[in-house]
PDB file of C-alpha atoms in Angstrom:
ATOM      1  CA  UNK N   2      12.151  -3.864 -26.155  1.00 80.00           C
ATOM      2  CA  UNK N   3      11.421  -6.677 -24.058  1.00 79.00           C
ATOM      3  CA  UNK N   4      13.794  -8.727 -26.348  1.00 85.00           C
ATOM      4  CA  UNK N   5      16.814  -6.187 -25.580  1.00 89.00           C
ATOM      5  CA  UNK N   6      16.291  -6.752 -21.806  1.00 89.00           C
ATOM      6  CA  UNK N   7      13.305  -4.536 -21.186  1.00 88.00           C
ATOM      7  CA  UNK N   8      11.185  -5.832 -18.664  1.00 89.00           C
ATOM      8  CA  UNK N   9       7.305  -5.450 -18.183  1.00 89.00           C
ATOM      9  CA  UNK N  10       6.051  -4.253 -15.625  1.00 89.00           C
ATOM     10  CA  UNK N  11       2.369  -2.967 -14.365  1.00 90.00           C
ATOM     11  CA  UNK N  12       0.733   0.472 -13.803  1.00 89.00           C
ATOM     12  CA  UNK N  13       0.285  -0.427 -10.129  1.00 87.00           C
ATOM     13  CA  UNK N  14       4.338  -1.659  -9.522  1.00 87.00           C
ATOM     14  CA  UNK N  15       4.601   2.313 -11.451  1.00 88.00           C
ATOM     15  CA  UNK N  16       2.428   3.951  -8.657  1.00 85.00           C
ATOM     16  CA  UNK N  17       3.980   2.061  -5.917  1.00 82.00           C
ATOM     17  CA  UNK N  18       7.375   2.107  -6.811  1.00 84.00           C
ATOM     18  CA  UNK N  19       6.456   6.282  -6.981  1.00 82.00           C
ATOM     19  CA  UNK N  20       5.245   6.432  -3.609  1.00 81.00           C
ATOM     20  CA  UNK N  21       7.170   4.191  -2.027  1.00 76.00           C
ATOM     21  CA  UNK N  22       5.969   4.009   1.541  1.00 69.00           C
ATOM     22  CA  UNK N  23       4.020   6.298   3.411  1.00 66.00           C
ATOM     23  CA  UNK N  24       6.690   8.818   4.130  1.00 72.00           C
ATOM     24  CA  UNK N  25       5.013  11.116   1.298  1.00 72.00           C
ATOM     25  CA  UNK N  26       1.863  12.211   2.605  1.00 79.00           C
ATOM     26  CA  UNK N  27       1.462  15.241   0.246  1.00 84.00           C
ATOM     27  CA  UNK N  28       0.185  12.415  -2.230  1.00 83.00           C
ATOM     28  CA  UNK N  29      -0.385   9.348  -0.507  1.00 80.00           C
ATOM     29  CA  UNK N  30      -4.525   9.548   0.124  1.00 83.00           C
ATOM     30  CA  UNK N  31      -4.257  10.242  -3.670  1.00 86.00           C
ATOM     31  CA  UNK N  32      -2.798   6.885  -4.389  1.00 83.00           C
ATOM     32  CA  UNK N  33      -4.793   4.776  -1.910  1.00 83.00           C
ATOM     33  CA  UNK N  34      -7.999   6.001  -3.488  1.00 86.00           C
ATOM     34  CA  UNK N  35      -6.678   4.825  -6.930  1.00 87.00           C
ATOM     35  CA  UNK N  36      -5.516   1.610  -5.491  1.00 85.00           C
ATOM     36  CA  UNK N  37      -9.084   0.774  -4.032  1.00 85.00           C
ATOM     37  CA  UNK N  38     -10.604   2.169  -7.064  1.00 87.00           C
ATOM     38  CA  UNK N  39      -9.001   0.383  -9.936  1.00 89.00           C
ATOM     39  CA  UNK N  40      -6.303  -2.125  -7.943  1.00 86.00           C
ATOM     40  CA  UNK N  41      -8.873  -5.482  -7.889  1.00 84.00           C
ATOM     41  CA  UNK N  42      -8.477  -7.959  -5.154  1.00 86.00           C
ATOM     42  CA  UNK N  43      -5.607  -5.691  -4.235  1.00 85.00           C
ATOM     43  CA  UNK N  44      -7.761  -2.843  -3.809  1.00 83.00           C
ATOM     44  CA  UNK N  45      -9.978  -5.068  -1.727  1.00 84.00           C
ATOM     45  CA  UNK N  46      -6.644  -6.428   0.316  1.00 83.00           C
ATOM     46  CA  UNK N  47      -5.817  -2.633   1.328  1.00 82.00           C
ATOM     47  CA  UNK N  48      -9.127  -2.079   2.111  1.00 81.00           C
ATOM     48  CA  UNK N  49      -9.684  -4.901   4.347  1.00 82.00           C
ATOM     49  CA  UNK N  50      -5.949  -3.780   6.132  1.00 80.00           C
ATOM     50  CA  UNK N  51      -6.964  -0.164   6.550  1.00 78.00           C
ATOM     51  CA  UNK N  52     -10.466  -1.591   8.216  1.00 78.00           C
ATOM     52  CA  UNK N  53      -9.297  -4.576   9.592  1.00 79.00           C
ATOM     53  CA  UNK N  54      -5.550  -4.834  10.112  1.00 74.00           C
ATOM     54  CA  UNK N  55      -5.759  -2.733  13.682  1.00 70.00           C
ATOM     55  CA  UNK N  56      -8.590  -5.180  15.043  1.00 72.00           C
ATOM     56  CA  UNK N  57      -6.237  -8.248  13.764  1.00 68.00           C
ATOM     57  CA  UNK N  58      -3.166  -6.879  15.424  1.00 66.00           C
ATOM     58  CA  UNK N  59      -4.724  -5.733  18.609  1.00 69.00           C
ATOM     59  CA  UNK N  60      -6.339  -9.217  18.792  1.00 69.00           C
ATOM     60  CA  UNK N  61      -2.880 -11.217  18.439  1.00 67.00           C
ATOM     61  CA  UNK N  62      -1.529  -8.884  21.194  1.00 66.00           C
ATOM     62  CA  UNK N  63       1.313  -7.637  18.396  1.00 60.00           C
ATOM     63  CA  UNK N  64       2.601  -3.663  18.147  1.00 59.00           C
ATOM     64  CA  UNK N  65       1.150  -2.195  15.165  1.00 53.00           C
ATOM     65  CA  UNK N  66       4.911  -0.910  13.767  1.00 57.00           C
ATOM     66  CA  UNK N  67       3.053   2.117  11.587  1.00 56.00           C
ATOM     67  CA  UNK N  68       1.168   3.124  14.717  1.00 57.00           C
ATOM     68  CA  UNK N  69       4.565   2.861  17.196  1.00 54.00           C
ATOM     69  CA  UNK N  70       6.745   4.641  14.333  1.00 54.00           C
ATOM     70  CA  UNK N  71       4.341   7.747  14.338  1.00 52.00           C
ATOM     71  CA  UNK N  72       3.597   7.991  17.915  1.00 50.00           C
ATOM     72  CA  UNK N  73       7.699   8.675  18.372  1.00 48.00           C
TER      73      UNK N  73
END
């Protein structure tokens, strides 16, 4: 296939490329517990955003754009 054009990709460009952002929150817990589970260092690199990012943000006195989007 790959020799006809076909191009490779991974299960995890799949998933994402499924949910998309986090506009689909029927399934979106779903795929963040995959991604920590099984996703590697970028498992660990969501994880340290969903614990982390806020404190980072708040501490460079920048706007969060998830938190802004969802308080309107």
């Amino acid at each position: 296939m790959i020799q006809v054009g076909a191009m490779r990709v991974t299960w995890q460009q799949v998933l994402l490329e499924y949910q998309r952002d986090r506009a689909h929150k029927d399934n979106y817990q779903a795929v963040m517990d995959l991604v920590l589970e099984h996703s590697g260092a970028y498992g660990m690199g969501v994880n340290y955003a969903i614990h982390y990012g806020a404190q980072v943000v708040a501490a460079a006195g920048l706007i969060n754009r998830w938190d802004k989007k969802d308080a309107t």
